[in-house]
PDB file of C-alpha atoms and ligand atoms in Angstrom:
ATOM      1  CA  UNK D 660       0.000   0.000   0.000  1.00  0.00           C
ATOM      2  CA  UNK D 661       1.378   3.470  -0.917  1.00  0.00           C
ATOM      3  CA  UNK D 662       0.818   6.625   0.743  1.00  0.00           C
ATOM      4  CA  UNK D 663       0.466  10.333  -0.736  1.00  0.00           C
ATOM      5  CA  UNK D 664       0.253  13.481   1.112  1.00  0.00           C
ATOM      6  CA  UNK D 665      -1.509  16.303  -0.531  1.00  0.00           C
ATOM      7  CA  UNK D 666       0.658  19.148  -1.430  1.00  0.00           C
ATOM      8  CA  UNK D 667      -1.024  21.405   0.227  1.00  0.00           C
ATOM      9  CA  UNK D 668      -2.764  20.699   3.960  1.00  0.00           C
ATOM     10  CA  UNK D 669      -2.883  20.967   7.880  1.00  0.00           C
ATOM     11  CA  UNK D 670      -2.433  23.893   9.667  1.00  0.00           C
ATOM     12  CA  UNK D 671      -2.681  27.292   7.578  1.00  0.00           C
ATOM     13  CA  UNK D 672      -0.683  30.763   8.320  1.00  0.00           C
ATOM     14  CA  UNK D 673      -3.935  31.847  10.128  1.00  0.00           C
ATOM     15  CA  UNK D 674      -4.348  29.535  12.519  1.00  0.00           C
ATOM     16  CA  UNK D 675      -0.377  29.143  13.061  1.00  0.00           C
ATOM     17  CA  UNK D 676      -0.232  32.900  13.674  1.00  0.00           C
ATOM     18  CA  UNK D 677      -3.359  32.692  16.524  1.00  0.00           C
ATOM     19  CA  UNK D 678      -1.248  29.739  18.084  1.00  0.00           C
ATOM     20  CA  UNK D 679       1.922  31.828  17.979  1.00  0.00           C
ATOM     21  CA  UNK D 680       0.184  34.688  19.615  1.00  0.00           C
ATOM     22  CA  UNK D 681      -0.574  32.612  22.866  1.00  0.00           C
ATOM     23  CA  UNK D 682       2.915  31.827  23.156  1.00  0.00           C
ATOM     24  CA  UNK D 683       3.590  35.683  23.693  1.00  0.00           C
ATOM     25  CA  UNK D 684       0.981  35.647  26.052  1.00  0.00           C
ATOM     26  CA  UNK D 685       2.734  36.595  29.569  1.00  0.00           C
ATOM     27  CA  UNK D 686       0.088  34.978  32.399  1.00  0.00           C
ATOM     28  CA  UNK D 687      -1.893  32.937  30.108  1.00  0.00           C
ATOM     29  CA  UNK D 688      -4.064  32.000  33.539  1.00  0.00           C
ATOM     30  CA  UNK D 689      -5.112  35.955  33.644  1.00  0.00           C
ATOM     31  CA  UNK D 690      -6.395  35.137  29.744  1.00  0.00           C
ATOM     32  CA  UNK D 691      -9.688  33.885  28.533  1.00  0.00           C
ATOM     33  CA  UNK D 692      -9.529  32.352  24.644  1.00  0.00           C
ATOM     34  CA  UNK D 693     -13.126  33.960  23.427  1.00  0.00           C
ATOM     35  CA  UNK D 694     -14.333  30.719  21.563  1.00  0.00           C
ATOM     36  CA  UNK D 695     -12.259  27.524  20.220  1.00  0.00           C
ATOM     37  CA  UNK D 696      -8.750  28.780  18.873  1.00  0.00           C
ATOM     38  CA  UNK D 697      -8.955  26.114  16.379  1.00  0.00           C
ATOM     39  CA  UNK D 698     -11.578  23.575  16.088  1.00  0.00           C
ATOM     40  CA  UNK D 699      -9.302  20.958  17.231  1.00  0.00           C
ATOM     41  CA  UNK D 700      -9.596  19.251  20.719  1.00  0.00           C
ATOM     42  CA  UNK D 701      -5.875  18.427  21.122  1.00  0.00           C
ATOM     43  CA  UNK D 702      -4.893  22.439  20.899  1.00  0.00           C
ATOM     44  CA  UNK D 703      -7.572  22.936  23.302  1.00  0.00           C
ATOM     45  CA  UNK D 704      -6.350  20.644  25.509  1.00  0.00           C
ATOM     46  CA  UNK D 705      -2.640  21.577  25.540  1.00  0.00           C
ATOM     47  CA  UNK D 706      -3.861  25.430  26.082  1.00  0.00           C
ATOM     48  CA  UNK D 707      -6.158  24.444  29.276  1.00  0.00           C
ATOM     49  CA  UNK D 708      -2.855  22.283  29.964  1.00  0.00           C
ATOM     50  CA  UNK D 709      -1.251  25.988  30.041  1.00  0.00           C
ATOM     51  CA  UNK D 710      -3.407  27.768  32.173  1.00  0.00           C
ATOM     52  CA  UNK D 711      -5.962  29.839  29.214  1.00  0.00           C
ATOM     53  CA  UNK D 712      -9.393  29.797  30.158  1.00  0.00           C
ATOM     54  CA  UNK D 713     -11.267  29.073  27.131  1.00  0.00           C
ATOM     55  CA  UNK D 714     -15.388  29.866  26.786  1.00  0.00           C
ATOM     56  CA  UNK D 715     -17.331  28.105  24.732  1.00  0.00           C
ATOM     57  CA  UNK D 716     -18.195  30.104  21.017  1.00  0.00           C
ATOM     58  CA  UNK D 717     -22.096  29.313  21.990  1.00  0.00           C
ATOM     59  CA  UNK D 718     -21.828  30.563  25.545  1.00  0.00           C
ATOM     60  CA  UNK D 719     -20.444  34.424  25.423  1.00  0.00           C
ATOM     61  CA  UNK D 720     -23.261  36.223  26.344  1.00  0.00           C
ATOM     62  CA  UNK D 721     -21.914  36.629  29.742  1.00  0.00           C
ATOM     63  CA  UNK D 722     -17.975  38.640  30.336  1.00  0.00           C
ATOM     64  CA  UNK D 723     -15.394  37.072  31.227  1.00  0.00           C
ATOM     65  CA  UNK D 724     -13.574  36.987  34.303  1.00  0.00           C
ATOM     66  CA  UNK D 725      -9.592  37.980  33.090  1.00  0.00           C
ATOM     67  CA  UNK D 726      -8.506  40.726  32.214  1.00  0.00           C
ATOM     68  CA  UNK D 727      -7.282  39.795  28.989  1.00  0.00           C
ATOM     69  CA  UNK D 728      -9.006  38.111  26.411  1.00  0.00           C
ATOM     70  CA  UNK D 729      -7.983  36.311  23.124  1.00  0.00           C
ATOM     71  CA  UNK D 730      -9.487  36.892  20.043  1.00  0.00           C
ATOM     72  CA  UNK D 731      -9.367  33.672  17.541  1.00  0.00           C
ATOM     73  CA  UNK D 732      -8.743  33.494  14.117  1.00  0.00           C
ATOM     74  CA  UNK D 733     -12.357  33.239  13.214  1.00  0.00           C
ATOM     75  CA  UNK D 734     -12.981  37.036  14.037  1.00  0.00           C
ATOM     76  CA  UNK D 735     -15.946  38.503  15.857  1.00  0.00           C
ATOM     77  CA  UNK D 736     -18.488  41.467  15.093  1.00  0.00           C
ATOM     78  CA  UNK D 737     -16.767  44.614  15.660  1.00  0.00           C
ATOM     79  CA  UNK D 738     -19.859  45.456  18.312  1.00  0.00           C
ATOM     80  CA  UNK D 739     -18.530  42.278  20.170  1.00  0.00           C
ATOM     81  CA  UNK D 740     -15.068  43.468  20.315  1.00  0.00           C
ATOM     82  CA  UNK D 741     -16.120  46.768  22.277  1.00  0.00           C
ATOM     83  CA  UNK D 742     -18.270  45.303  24.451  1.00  0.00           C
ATOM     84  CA  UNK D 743     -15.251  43.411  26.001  1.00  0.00           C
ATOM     85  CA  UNK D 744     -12.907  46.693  26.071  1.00  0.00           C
ATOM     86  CA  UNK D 745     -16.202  49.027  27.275  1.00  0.00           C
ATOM     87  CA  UNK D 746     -15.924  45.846  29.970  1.00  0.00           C
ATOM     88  CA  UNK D 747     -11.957  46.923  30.682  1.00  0.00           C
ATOM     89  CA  UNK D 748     -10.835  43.706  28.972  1.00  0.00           C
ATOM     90  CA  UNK D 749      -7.632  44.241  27.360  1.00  0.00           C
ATOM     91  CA  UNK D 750      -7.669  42.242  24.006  1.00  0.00           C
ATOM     92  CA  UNK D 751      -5.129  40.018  22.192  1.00  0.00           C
ATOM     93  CA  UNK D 752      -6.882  40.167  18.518  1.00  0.00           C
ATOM     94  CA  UNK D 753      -5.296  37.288  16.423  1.00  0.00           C
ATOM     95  CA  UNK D 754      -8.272  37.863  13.739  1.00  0.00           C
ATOM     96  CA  UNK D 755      -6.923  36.115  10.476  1.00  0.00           C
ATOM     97  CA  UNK D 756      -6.163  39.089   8.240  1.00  0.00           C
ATOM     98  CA  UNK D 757      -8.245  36.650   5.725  1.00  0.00           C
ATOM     99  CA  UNK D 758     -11.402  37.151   8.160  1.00  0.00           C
ATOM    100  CA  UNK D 759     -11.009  40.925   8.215  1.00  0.00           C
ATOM    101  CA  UNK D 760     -11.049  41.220   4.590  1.00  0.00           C
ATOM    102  CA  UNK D 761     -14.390  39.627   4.347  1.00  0.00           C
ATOM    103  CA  UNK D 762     -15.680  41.876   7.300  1.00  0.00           C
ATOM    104  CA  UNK D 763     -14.204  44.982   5.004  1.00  0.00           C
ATOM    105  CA  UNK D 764     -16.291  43.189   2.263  1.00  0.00           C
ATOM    106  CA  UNK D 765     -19.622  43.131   4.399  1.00  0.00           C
ATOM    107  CA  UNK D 766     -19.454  46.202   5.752  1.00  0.00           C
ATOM    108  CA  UNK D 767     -18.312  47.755   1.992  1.00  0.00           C
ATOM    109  CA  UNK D 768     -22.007  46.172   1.091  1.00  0.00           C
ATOM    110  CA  UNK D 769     -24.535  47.366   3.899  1.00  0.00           C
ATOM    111  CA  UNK D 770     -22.699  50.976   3.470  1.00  0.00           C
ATOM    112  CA  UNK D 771     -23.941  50.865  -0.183  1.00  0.00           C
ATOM    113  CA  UNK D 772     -27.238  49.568   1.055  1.00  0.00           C
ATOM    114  CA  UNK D 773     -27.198  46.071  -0.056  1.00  0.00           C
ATOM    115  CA  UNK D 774     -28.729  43.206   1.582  1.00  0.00           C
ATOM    116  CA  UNK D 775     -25.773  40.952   2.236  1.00  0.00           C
ATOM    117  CA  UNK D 776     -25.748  37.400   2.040  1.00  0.00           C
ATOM    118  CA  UNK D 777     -23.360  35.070   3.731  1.00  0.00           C
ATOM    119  CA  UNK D 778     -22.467  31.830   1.877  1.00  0.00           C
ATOM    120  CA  UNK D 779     -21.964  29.262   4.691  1.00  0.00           C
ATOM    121  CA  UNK D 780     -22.803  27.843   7.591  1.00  0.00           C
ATOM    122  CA  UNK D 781     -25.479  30.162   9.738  1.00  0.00           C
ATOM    123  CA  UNK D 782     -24.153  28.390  13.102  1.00  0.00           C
ATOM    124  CA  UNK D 783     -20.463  28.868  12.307  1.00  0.00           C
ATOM    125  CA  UNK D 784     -18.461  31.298  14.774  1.00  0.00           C
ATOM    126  CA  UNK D 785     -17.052  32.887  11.481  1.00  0.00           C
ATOM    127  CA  UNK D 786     -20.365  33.295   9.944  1.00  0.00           C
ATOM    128  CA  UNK D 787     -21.839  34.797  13.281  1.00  0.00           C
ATOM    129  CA  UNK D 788     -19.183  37.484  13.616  1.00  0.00           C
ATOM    130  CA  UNK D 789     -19.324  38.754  10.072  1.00  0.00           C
ATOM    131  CA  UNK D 790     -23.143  39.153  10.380  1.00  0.00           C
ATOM    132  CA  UNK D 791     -23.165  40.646  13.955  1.00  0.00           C
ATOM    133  CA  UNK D 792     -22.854  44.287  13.062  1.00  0.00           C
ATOM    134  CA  UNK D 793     -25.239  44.125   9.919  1.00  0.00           C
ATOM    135  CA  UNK D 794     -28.082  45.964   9.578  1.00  0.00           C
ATOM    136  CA  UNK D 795     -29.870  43.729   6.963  1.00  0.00           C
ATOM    137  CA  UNK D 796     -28.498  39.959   6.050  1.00  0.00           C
ATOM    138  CA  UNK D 797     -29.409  36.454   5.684  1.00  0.00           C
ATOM    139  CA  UNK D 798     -27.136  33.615   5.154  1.00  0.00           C
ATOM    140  CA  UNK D 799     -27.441  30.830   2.797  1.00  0.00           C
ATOM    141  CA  UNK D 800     -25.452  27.509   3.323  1.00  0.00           C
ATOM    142  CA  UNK D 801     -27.998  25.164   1.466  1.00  0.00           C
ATOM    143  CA  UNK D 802     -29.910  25.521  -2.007  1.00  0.00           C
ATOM    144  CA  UNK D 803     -33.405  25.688   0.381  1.00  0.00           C
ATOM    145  CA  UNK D 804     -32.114  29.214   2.109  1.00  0.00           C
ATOM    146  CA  UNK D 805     -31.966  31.066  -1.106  1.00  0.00           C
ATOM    147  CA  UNK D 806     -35.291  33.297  -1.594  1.00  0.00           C
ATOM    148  CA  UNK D 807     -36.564  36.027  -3.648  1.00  0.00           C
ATOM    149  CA  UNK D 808     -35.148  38.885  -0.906  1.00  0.00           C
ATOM    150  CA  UNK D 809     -37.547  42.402  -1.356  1.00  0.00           C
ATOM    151  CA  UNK D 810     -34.492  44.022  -1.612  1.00  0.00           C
ATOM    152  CA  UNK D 811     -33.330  45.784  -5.051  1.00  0.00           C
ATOM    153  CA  UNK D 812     -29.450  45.147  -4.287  1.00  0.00           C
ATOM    154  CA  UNK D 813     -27.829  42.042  -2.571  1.00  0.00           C
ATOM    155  CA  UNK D 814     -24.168  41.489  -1.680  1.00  0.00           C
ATOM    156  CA  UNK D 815     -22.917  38.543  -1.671  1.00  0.00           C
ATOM    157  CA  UNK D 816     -19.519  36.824  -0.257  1.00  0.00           C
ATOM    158  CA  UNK D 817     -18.408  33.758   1.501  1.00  0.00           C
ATOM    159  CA  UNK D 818     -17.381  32.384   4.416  1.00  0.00           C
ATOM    160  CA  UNK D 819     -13.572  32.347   4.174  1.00  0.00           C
ATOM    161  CA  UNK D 820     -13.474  27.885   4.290  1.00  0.00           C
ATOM    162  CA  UNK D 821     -16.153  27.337   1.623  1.00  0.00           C
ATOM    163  CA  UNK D 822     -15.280  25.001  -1.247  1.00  0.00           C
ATOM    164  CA  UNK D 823     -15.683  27.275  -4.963  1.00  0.00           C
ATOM    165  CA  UNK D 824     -17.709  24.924  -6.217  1.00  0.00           C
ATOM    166  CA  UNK D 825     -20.580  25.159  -3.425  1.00  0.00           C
ATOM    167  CA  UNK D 826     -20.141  28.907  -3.469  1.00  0.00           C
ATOM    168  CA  UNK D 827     -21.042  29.213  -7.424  1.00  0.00           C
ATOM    169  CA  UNK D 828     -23.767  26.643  -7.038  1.00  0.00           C
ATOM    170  CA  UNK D 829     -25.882  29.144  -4.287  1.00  0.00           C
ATOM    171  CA  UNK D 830     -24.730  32.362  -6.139  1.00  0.00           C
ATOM    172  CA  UNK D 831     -26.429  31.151  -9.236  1.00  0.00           C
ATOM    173  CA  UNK D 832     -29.524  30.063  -7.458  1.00  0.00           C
ATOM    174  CA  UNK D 833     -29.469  33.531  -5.724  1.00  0.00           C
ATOM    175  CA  UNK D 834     -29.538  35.356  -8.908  1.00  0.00           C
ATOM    176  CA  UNK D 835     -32.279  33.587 -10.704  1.00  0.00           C
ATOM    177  CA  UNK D 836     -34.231  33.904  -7.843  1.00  0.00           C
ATOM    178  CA  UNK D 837     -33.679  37.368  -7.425  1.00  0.00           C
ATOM    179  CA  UNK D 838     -33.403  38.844 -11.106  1.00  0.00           C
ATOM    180  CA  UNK D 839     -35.018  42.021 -10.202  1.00  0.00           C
ATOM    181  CA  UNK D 840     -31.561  42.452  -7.850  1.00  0.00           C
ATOM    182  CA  UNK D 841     -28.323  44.402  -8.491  1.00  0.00           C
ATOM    183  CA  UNK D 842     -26.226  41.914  -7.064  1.00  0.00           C
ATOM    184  CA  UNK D 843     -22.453  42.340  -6.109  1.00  0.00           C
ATOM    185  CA  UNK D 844     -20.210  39.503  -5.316  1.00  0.00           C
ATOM    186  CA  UNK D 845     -16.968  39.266  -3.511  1.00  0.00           C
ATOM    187  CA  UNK D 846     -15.686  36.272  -3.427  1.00  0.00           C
ATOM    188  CA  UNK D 847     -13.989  36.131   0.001  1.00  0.00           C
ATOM    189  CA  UNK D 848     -12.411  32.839   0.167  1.00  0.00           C
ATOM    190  CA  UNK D 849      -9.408  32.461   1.454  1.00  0.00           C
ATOM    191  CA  UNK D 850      -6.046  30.978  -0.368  1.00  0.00           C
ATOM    192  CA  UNK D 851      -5.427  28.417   1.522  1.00  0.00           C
ATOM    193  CA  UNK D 852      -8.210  26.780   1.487  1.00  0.00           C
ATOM    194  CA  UNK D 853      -8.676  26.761  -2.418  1.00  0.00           C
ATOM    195  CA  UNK D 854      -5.002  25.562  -2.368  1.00  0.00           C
ATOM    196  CA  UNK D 855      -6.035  22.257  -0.074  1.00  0.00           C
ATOM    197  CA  UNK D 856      -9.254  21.608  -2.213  1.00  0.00           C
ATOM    198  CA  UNK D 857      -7.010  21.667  -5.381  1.00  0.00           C
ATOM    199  CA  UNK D 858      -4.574  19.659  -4.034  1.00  0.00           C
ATOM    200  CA  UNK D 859      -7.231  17.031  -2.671  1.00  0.00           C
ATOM    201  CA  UNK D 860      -8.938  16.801  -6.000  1.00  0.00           C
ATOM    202  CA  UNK D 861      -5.182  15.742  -7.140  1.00  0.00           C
ATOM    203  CA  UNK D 862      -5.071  13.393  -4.369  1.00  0.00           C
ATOM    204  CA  UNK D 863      -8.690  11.541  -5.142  1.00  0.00           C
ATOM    205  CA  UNK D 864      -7.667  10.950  -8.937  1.00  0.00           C
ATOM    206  CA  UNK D 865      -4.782   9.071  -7.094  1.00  0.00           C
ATOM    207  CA  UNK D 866      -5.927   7.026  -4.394  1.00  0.00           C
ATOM    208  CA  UNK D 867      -8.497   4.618  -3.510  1.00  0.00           C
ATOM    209  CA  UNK D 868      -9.396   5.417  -0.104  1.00  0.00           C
ATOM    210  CA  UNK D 869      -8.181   9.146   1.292  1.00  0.00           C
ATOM    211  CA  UNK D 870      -7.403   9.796   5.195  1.00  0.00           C
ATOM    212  CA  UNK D 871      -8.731  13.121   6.367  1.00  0.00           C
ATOM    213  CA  UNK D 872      -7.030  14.316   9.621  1.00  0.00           C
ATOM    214  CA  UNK D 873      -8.427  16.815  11.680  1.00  0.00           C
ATOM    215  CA  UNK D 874     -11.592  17.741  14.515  1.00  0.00           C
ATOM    216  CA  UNK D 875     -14.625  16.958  14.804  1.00  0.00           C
ATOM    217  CA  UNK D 876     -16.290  20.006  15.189  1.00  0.00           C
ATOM    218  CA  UNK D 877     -13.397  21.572  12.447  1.00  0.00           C
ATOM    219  CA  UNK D 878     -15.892  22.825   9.293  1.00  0.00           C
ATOM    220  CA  UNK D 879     -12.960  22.380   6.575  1.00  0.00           C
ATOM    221  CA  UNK D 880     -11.904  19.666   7.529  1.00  0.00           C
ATOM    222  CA  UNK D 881     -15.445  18.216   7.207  1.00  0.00           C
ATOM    223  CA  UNK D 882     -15.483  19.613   3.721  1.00  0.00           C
ATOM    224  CA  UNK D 883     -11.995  17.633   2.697  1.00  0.00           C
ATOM    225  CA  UNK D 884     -13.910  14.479   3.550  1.00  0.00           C
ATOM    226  CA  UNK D 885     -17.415  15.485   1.822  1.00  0.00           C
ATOM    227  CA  UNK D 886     -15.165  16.535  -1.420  1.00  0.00           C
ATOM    228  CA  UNK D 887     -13.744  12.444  -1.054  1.00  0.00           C
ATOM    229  CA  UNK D 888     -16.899  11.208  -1.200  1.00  0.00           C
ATOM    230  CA  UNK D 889     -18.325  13.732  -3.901  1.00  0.00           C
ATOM    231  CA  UNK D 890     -15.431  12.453  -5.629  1.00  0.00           C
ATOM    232  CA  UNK D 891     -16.248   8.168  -5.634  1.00  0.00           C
ATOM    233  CA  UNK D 892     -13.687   7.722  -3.127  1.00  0.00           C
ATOM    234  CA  UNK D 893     -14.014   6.489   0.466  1.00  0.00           C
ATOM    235  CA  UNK D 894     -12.995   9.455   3.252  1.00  0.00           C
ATOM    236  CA  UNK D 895     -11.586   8.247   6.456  1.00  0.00           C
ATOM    237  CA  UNK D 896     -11.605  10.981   9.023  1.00  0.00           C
ATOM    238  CA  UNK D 897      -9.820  10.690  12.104  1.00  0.00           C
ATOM    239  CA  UNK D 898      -8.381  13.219  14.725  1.00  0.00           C
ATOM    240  CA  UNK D 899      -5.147  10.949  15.452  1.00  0.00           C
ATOM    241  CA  UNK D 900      -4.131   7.655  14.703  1.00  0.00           C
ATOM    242  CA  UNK D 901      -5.211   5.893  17.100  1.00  0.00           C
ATOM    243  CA  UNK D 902      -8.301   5.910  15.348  1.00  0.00           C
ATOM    244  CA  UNK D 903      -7.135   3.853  12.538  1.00  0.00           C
ATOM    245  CA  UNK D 904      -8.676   0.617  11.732  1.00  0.00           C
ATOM    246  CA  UNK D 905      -6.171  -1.705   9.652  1.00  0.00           C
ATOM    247  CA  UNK D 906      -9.142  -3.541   8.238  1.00  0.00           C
ATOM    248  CA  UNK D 907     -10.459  -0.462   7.016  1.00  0.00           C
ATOM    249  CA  UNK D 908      -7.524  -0.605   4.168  1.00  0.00           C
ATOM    250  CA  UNK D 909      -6.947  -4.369   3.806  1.00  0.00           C
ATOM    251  CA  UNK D 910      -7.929  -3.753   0.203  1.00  0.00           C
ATOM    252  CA  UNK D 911      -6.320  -0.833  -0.418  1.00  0.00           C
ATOM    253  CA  UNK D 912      -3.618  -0.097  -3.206  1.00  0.00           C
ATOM    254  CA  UNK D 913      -3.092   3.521  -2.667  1.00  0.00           C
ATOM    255  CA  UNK D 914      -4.250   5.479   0.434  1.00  0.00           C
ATOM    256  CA  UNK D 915      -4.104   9.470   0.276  1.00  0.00           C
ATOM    257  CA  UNK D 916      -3.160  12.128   2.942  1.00  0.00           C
ATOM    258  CA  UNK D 917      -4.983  15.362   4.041  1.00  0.00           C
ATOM    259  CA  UNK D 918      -5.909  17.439   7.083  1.00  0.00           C
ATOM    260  CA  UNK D 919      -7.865  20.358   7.994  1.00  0.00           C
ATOM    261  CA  UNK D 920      -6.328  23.366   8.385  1.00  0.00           C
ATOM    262  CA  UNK D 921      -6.645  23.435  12.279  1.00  0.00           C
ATOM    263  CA  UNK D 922      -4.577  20.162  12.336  1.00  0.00           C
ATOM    264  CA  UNK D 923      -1.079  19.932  13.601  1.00  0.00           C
ATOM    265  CA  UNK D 924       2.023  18.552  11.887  1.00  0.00           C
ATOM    266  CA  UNK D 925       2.390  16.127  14.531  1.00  0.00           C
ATOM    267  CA  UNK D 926      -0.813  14.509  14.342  1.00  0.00           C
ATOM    268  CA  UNK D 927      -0.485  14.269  10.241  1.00  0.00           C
ATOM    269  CA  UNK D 928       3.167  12.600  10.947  1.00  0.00           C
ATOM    270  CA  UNK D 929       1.693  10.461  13.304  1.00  0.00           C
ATOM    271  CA  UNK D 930      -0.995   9.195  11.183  1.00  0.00           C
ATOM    272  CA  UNK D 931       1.211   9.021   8.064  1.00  0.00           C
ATOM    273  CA  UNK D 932       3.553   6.772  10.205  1.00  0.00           C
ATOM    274  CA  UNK D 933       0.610   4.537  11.534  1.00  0.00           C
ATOM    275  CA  UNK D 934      -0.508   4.349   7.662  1.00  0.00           C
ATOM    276  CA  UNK D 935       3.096   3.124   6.375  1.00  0.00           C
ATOM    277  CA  UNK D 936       3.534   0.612   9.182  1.00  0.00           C
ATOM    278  CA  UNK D 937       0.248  -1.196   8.132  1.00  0.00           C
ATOM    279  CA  UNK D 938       1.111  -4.644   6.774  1.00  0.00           C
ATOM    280  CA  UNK D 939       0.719  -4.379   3.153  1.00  0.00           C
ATOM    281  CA  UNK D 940       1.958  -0.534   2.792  1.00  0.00           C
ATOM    282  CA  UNK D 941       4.946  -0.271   0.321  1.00  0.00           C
ATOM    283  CA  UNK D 942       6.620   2.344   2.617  1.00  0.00           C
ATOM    284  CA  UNK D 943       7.556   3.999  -1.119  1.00  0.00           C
ATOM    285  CA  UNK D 944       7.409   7.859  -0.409  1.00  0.00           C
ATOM    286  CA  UNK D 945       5.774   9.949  -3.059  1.00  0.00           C
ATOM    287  CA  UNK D 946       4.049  13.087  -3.355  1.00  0.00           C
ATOM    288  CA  UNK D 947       1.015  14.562  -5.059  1.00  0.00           C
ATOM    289  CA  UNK D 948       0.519  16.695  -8.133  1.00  0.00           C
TER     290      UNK D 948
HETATM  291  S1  SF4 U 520      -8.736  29.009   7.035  1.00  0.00           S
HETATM  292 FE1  SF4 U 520      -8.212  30.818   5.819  1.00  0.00          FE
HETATM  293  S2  SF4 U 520      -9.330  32.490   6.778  1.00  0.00           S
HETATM  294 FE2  SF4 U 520      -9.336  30.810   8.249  1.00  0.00          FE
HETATM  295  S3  SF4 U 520      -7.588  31.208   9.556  1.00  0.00           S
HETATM  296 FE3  SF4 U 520      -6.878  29.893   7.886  1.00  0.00          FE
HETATM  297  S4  SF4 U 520      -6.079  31.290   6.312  1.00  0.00           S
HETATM  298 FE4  SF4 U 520      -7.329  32.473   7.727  1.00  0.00          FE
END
């Protein structure tokens, strides 16, 4: 059995930047992280492990008890962000610069008057903060959310981890439902995760069964492994890899490597090394694309 890593995956310069930050942090016990830093449960672990307090992204009605508090990657609504320092919390923004350019696109919109639409997921912490200072918005993450809005102009972007392909399927369906609209797009999704979805769709034409690393609760990396299985091939997601079942790739010729981007090297090395020691893997090293 052979194994490929995609060329591009794990951990992106957002999320790598937000965990950077908390190593500056000085007293990370006087610190509360204001919703998951990444949407993996091994990070969260090692920064309880540290001494952060960490609330929970559908819990933050109430303030927090430190004086400092950690903003994640994912961005929040700029009326969150000064009702923490109106509190006297000092804040340690690691917003991904990504995030902020699809708040700038938002905000662009309702100052022209448009009706903005979100593409993605309503419940998402990303989603939630680039709607919370909006006058007038929906968001659409299926085909059944799109509607004939009253409004004469719409604007339209994304949330920053939706796959292209999704994102062009609801922005049609938006416009012929709304032909009376002006509608603007901005098509705010970020690099890195078009470059993982490319490099996936290299990996599926590869492999017969693909290994998706990364949380639970992590929305691209629940994407990589739909994309597999839009793709005919079997997705395997696992957080580490101890989760790996050998039977799962008794038949397997060659098995294919990704991650979500809130996934750490060591986790991918670890399951890459789990993968090669399986009895019928080749051990050949090779690489995507
Ligand atoms: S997934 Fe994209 S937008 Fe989100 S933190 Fe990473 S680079 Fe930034």
């Amino acid at each position: 059995m052979e194994v490929i890593r995609a060329q591009a995956m794990g951990m992106c310069f957002g999320v790598k930047d937000a965990l950077s930050a908390t190593r500056s942090v000085a007293d990370p016990s006087a610190t509360t992280i204001w919703g998951e830093l990444v949407h993996n449960d091994a990070v969260g672990r090692e920064l309880g492990a540290r001494g952060f307090l960490q609330r929970d992204e559908g819990n933050r009605d109430s303030l927090p008890a430190t004086p400092q508090v950690l903003i994640t990657a994912h961005g929040v609504a700029d009326r969150e962000r000064q009702r923490l320092i109106e509190a006297g919390h000092r804040l340690v923004d690691t917003t991904c610069p990504l995030v902020a350019r699809a708040h700038d696109a938002a905000r662009q919109f309702a100052l022209e008057g448009r009706h903005v639409v979100v593409l993605g997921k309503r419940d998402h912490v990303e989603v939630r903060g680039l709607v919370g200072d909006l006058p007038s918005w929906s968001v659409v993450g299926h085909l059944a959310d799109v509607e004939r809005w009253p409004s004469a102009r719409l604007g339209v972007l994304c949330q920053t981890t939706m796959q292209e392909c999704e994102a062009q399927k609801l922005l049609d369906a938006i416009a012929c439902a709304n032909p009376q609209a002006d509608i603007a797009f901005r098509d705010t999704i970020c690099e890195p995760t078009r470059q993982r979805v490319r490099a996936l769709r290299d990996l599926i034409a590869m492999a017969d069964v693909v290994v998706v690393v990364g949380g639970r609760h992590s929305n691209n990396t629940r994407q990589l492994a739909l994309t597999v299985a839009r793709g005919g091939r079997r997705a395997i997601h696992v957080e580490s890899a101890n989760e790996l079942d050998p039977r799962d790739f008794a038949a397997c010729r060659v098995v294919g490597l990704t991650a979500g981007t809130s996934t750490q090297d060591d986790a991918i090395d670890a399951v890459e090394r789990a993968l090669r020691a399986m009895p019928s893997a080749s051990g050949v090293p090779r690489h995507a694309g």
